[in-house]
């Protein structure tokens, strides 16, 4: 079987996963970095560093086992309220990640996409994101979407404004709007809705993440903090998901 190596490596949990019927799209709220650092007597920024490295590990593993779409909540519209040095560290980690991605994504066949209002980021970060988008356009592999300065409500308002503008130009009429056409105005217009939403860190809420897209997603909550959320934890979440019965409102 194509991914037998990766299956064996995760031992017993891998045996509980049906690798031929994986969720197509997994979304993750990266939570618990601060507490991870505090438990070790480290500054919160060390937690974000560990969280960023774990994102690389989990994204690569998703690609290896054949997950087609991975979307992560890295920085919300509310996260600007955090202390300046913490925000700067997160933006620095993002820059480091993007710089490395530009060098490796072609080799790794991992596509990167960004969701959120990037216009408030530094021109340098915006430029790096644009370079990642350009490289991704030539690739076919797992699509990793990183949500930055993202809020679910803001996304819906932004989509409504774009639709209203298209009405004003005469490109569309108000009566053309359906759930399907509206989705094209969202940041995620070109990707399917998440099948599985994972929130590490112990909280059991959506925190303004993918409000539209998670209408029928299965939720998995775990107290494990994001930097400790290993490949094995991911497989546990997938195995749990595979026992759910998804009816999408039917019987
Ligand atoms: C939530 O944990 C985490 C964040 C707000 C930032 C996440 C950012 C990164 C992991 C770095 C850059 C990301 C990528 C994808 C390269 P928290 O600080 O709220 O944790 P706490 O609840 O324990 O305080």
CSV table of C-alpha atoms and ligand atoms in Angstrom, one decimal:
chain,number,residue,atom,x,y,z
A,1,UNK,CA,0.0,0.0,0.0
A,2,UNK,CA,1.3,3.5,-0.9
A,3,UNK,CA,1.7,4.9,2.6
A,4,UNK,CA,2.6,1.7,4.5
A,5,UNK,CA,5.9,3.3,5.8
A,6,UNK,CA,4.0,6.1,7.5
A,7,UNK,CA,1.4,3.7,8.8
A,8,UNK,CA,3.9,1.4,10.5
A,9,UNK,CA,5.7,4.3,12.1
A,10,UNK,CA,2.7,5.3,14.1
A,11,UNK,CA,2.0,1.8,15.4
A,12,UNK,CA,-1.2,0.8,17.1
A,13,UNK,CA,-3.1,4.1,16.2
A,14,UNK,CA,-2.3,3.7,12.5
A,15,UNK,CA,-4.0,0.3,12.7
A,16,UNK,CA,-7.3,2.1,13.6
A,17,UNK,CA,-7.2,4.4,10.6
A,18,UNK,CA,-8.7,3.6,7.2
A,19,UNK,CA,-6.1,5.3,5.0
A,20,UNK,CA,-8.2,4.7,1.9
A,21,UNK,CA,-11.0,6.9,3.3
A,22,UNK,CA,-9.2,9.8,4.9
A,23,UNK,CA,-11.0,13.2,5.4
A,24,UNK,CA,-10.3,15.2,2.3
A,25,UNK,CA,-10.0,18.5,4.2
A,26,UNK,CA,-8.7,18.9,7.8
A,27,UNK,CA,-8.8,22.3,9.6
A,28,UNK,CA,-6.9,22.9,12.8
A,29,UNK,CA,-7.1,25.7,15.3
A,30,UNK,CA,-3.4,26.1,16.5
A,31,UNK,CA,-4.1,26.6,20.3
A,32,UNK,CA,-2.1,26.0,23.4
A,33,UNK,CA,1.3,27.5,22.5
A,34,UNK,CA,1.3,29.9,25.4
A,35,UNK,CA,0.4,27.2,28.0
A,36,UNK,CA,3.0,24.8,26.5
A,37,UNK,CA,5.7,27.4,27.1
A,38,UNK,CA,4.4,28.4,30.6
A,39,UNK,CA,4.5,24.7,31.7
A,40,UNK,CA,8.2,24.7,30.8
A,41,UNK,CA,9.0,28.0,32.4
A,42,UNK,CA,9.6,29.6,29.0
A,43,UNK,CA,8.3,32.8,27.4
A,44,UNK,CA,5.1,32.5,25.4
A,45,UNK,CA,7.1,33.2,22.3
A,46,UNK,CA,9.0,29.9,22.8
A,47,UNK,CA,5.6,28.2,22.5
A,48,UNK,CA,4.9,29.9,19.2
A,49,UNK,CA,8.3,28.8,17.9
A,50,UNK,CA,7.5,25.2,18.9
A,51,UNK,CA,4.0,25.6,17.4
A,52,UNK,CA,5.4,26.8,14.1
A,53,UNK,CA,7.8,23.9,13.9
A,54,UNK,CA,4.9,21.5,14.7
A,55,UNK,CA,2.9,23.0,11.9
A,56,UNK,CA,5.7,22.1,9.5
A,57,UNK,CA,5.8,18.5,10.9
A,58,UNK,CA,2.0,18.0,10.7
A,59,UNK,CA,1.6,19.7,7.2
A,60,UNK,CA,4.3,17.4,5.8
A,61,UNK,CA,2.7,14.4,7.4
A,62,UNK,CA,-0.7,15.3,6.0
A,63,UNK,CA,0.9,15.4,2.6
A,64,UNK,CA,2.6,12.1,3.2
A,65,UNK,CA,-0.6,10.2,4.1
A,66,UNK,CA,-2.6,11.9,1.4
A,67,UNK,CA,-4.7,14.6,3.0
A,68,UNK,CA,-5.6,16.9,0.1
A,69,UNK,CA,-6.4,20.1,2.1
A,70,UNK,CA,-5.1,21.4,5.4
A,71,UNK,CA,-6.3,24.7,6.8
A,72,UNK,CA,-4.8,26.3,10.0
A,73,UNK,CA,-5.8,29.3,12.1
A,74,UNK,CA,-2.5,31.0,12.7
A,75,UNK,CA,-3.5,34.5,13.6
A,76,UNK,CA,-7.0,35.9,14.1
A,77,UNK,CA,-8.3,39.4,13.6
A,78,UNK,CA,-8.5,39.6,17.5
A,79,UNK,CA,-4.8,38.4,18.0
A,80,UNK,CA,-3.5,42.0,17.4
A,81,UNK,CA,-4.6,42.7,21.0
A,82,UNK,CA,-1.7,40.6,22.3
A,83,UNK,CA,1.5,42.2,23.6
A,84,UNK,CA,3.6,43.8,20.8
A,85,UNK,CA,6.6,41.5,21.2
A,86,UNK,CA,4.3,38.4,21.0
A,87,UNK,CA,2.7,39.7,17.7
A,88,UNK,CA,6.2,40.5,16.4
A,89,UNK,CA,7.4,37.0,17.2
A,90,UNK,CA,4.4,35.4,15.4
A,91,UNK,CA,5.0,37.6,12.3
A,92,UNK,CA,8.7,36.7,12.4
A,93,UNK,CA,7.9,33.0,12.6
A,94,UNK,CA,5.6,33.5,9.6
A,95,UNK,CA,8.3,35.2,7.7
A,96,UNK,CA,10.8,32.5,8.5
A,97,UNK,CA,8.2,29.8,7.4
A,98,UNK,CA,7.4,31.6,4.1
A,99,UNK,CA,11.1,32.1,3.3
A,100,UNK,CA,11.8,28.4,3.8
A,101,UNK,CA,8.6,27.4,2.0
A,102,UNK,CA,9.7,29.4,-1.1
A,103,UNK,CA,12.8,27.2,-1.3
A,104,UNK,CA,11.2,23.9,-0.5
A,105,UNK,CA,7.5,23.8,-1.7
A,106,UNK,CA,8.4,22.9,-5.3
A,107,UNK,CA,10.5,19.9,-4.1
A,108,UNK,CA,7.9,18.9,-1.5
A,109,UNK,CA,4.9,19.5,-3.8
A,110,UNK,CA,3.1,21.4,-1.1
A,111,UNK,CA,0.9,24.3,-2.1
A,112,UNK,CA,0.4,27.3,0.2
A,113,UNK,CA,-2.6,29.6,0.2
A,114,UNK,CA,-3.6,32.4,2.6
A,115,UNK,CA,-7.0,33.4,3.9
A,116,UNK,CA,-7.7,36.7,5.7
A,117,UNK,CA,-7.1,40.3,5.1
A,118,UNK,CA,-3.3,40.4,4.3
A,119,UNK,CA,-3.4,44.1,3.5
A,120,UNK,CA,-2.4,45.1,7.0
A,121,UNK,CA,0.8,42.9,6.9
A,122,UNK,CA,4.2,44.4,6.2
A,123,UNK,CA,4.9,44.7,2.4
A,124,UNK,CA,7.6,42.1,2.9
A,125,UNK,CA,5.2,39.5,4.3
A,126,UNK,CA,2.7,40.3,1.5
A,127,UNK,CA,5.4,39.9,-1.1
A,128,UNK,CA,6.5,36.5,0.4
A,129,UNK,CA,2.8,35.4,0.4
A,130,UNK,CA,2.5,36.4,-3.2
A,131,UNK,CA,5.6,34.5,-4.1
A,132,UNK,CA,4.2,31.4,-2.4
A,133,UNK,CA,0.9,31.8,-4.3
A,134,UNK,CA,2.8,32.0,-7.6
A,135,UNK,CA,4.8,28.9,-6.9
A,136,UNK,CA,1.7,27.0,-5.8
A,137,UNK,CA,0.0,27.8,-9.1
A,138,UNK,CA,2.5,25.4,-10.7
A,139,UNK,CA,2.0,22.6,-8.2
A,140,UNK,CA,-0.6,19.9,-7.6
A,141,UNK,CA,0.1,18.6,-4.0
A,142,UNK,CA,-1.6,19.1,-0.6
A,143,UNK,CA,-3.0,22.6,-0.3
A,144,UNK,CA,-2.1,24.2,3.0
A,145,UNK,CA,-4.1,27.3,3.8
A,146,UNK,CA,-2.8,29.5,6.5
A,147,UNK,CA,-5.4,31.9,8.0
A,148,UNK,CA,-3.7,35.2,9.0
A,149,UNK,CA,-5.6,38.3,10.2
A,150,UNK,CA,-8.6,36.1,9.6
A,151,UNK,CA,-12.0,36.2,11.2
A,152,UNK,CA,-15.0,34.2,10.0
A,153,UNK,CA,-17.5,37.0,10.4
A,154,UNK,CA,-15.1,39.4,8.6
A,155,UNK,CA,-14.8,36.9,5.8
A,156,UNK,CA,-18.6,36.7,5.3
A,157,UNK,CA,-18.9,40.5,5.4
A,158,UNK,CA,-16.0,40.8,2.9
A,159,UNK,CA,-17.8,38.3,0.6
A,160,UNK,CA,-21.1,40.2,0.9
A,161,UNK,CA,-19.3,43.4,0.0
A,162,UNK,CA,-17.7,41.8,-3.0
A,163,UNK,CA,-21.0,40.5,-4.2
A,164,UNK,CA,-22.7,43.9,-3.7
A,165,UNK,CA,-19.9,45.5,-5.8
A,166,UNK,CA,-20.5,42.9,-8.6
A,167,UNK,CA,-24.2,43.9,-8.5
A,168,UNK,CA,-23.3,47.5,-8.8
A,169,UNK,CA,-21.1,46.9,-11.9
A,170,UNK,CA,-23.9,44.8,-13.4
A,171,UNK,CA,-21.8,41.6,-13.5
A,172,UNK,CA,-24.5,39.8,-11.4
A,173,UNK,CA,-28.0,40.4,-10.1
A,174,UNK,CA,-29.1,40.0,-6.4
A,175,UNK,CA,-31.3,37.2,-7.4
A,176,UNK,CA,-28.3,35.2,-8.7
A,177,UNK,CA,-27.1,34.7,-5.2
A,178,UNK,CA,-27.2,31.1,-3.9
A,179,UNK,CA,-25.2,29.3,-1.3
A,180,UNK,CA,-23.0,27.9,-4.1
A,181,UNK,CA,-22.4,31.3,-5.8
A,182,UNK,CA,-21.8,33.0,-2.4
A,183,UNK,CA,-19.1,30.4,-1.6
A,184,UNK,CA,-17.1,31.7,-4.6
A,185,UNK,CA,-16.8,35.1,-2.8
A,186,UNK,CA,-15.2,33.5,0.3
A,187,UNK,CA,-11.4,33.2,0.7
A,188,UNK,CA,-12.0,29.4,0.5
A,189,UNK,CA,-14.1,29.6,-2.7
A,190,UNK,CA,-11.9,27.1,-4.5
A,191,UNK,CA,-11.6,24.4,-1.8
A,192,UNK,CA,-14.1,22.0,-0.3
A,193,UNK,CA,-15.5,22.6,3.2
A,194,UNK,CA,-13.5,20.9,6.1
A,195,UNK,CA,-14.6,17.4,6.9
A,196,UNK,CA,-12.8,17.5,10.2
A,197,UNK,CA,-12.1,20.4,12.4
A,198,UNK,CA,-9.5,19.8,15.2
A,199,UNK,CA,-9.0,22.1,18.2
A,200,UNK,CA,-6.1,21.1,20.5
A,201,UNK,CA,-5.6,23.1,23.7
A,202,UNK,CA,-8.7,22.1,25.6
A,203,UNK,CA,-11.1,24.8,24.6
A,204,UNK,CA,-14.3,23.7,22.9
A,205,UNK,CA,-15.3,26.6,20.7
A,206,UNK,CA,-14.9,27.8,17.2
A,207,UNK,CA,-13.4,31.2,18.0
A,208,UNK,CA,-14.6,32.8,14.7
A,209,UNK,CA,-12.9,30.2,12.5
A,210,UNK,CA,-14.4,29.1,9.2
A,211,UNK,CA,-18.0,29.9,10.4
A,212,UNK,CA,-19.6,29.3,7.0
A,213,UNK,CA,-17.4,26.4,6.0
A,214,UNK,CA,-17.8,24.3,9.2
A,215,UNK,CA,-21.6,24.0,8.8
A,216,UNK,CA,-21.3,20.2,8.5
A,217,UNK,CA,-17.8,19.6,9.7
A,218,UNK,CA,-17.1,17.0,12.4
A,219,UNK,CA,-15.4,18.6,15.5
A,220,UNK,CA,-12.6,17.0,17.5
A,221,UNK,CA,-11.4,18.6,20.7
A,222,UNK,CA,-8.4,17.4,22.7
A,223,UNK,CA,-6.6,18.8,25.7
A,224,UNK,CA,-3.2,18.1,24.1
A,225,UNK,CA,-1.5,21.5,23.5
A,226,UNK,CA,-0.7,22.3,19.8
A,227,UNK,CA,3.2,22.0,20.1
A,228,UNK,CA,2.6,18.4,21.5
A,229,UNK,CA,0.0,17.5,18.9
A,230,UNK,CA,2.0,14.8,17.2
A,231,UNK,CA,1.4,12.7,14.1
A,232,UNK,CA,0.0,10.1,16.4
A,233,UNK,CA,-2.5,12.6,17.8
A,234,UNK,CA,-3.5,13.4,14.3
A,235,UNK,CA,-4.2,9.8,13.5
A,236,UNK,CA,-6.2,9.5,16.7
A,237,UNK,CA,-8.4,12.4,15.5
A,238,UNK,CA,-8.8,10.8,12.1
A,239,UNK,CA,-9.7,7.4,13.6
A,240,UNK,CA,-12.3,9.1,15.8
A,241,UNK,CA,-13.7,11.0,12.8
A,242,UNK,CA,-14.0,7.7,10.9
A,243,UNK,CA,-16.4,6.4,13.5
A,244,UNK,CA,-18.8,9.3,13.0
A,245,UNK,CA,-21.9,9.0,10.9
A,246,UNK,CA,-22.2,12.0,8.6
A,247,UNK,CA,-25.8,12.6,7.5
A,248,UNK,CA,-25.7,16.2,6.4
A,249,UNK,CA,-29.2,16.7,7.7
A,250,UNK,CA,-30.5,13.5,6.1
A,251,UNK,CA,-31.3,10.2,7.9
B,1,LIG,C1,-2.6,30.2,19.9
B,1,LIG,O1,-2.0,29.7,21.1
B,1,LIG,C2,-1.6,30.4,18.8
B,1,LIG,C3,-1.5,31.6,18.2
B,1,LIG,C4,-2.4,32.7,18.4
B,1,LIG,C5,-0.4,31.8,17.2
B,1,LIG,C6,-0.1,30.6,16.3
B,1,LIG,C7,1.1,31.0,15.5
B,1,LIG,C8,2.1,30.2,15.2
B,1,LIG,C9,2.1,28.7,15.5
B,1,LIG,C10,3.3,30.7,14.4
B,1,LIG,C11,3.2,30.9,12.9
B,1,LIG,C12,2.4,29.9,12.2
B,1,LIG,C13,2.7,29.3,11.1
B,1,LIG,C14,1.6,28.5,10.5
B,1,LIG,C15,4.0,29.3,10.5
B,1,LIG,P1,-2.1,30.6,22.4
B,1,LIG,O2,-1.0,31.6,22.4
B,1,LIG,O3,-3.5,31.3,22.4
B,1,LIG,O4,-2.0,29.6,23.5
B,1,LIG,P2,-2.6,29.6,24.9
B,1,LIG,O5,-4.1,29.5,24.8
B,1,LIG,O6,-2.0,28.5,25.6
B,1,LIG,O7,-2.2,30.9,25.6
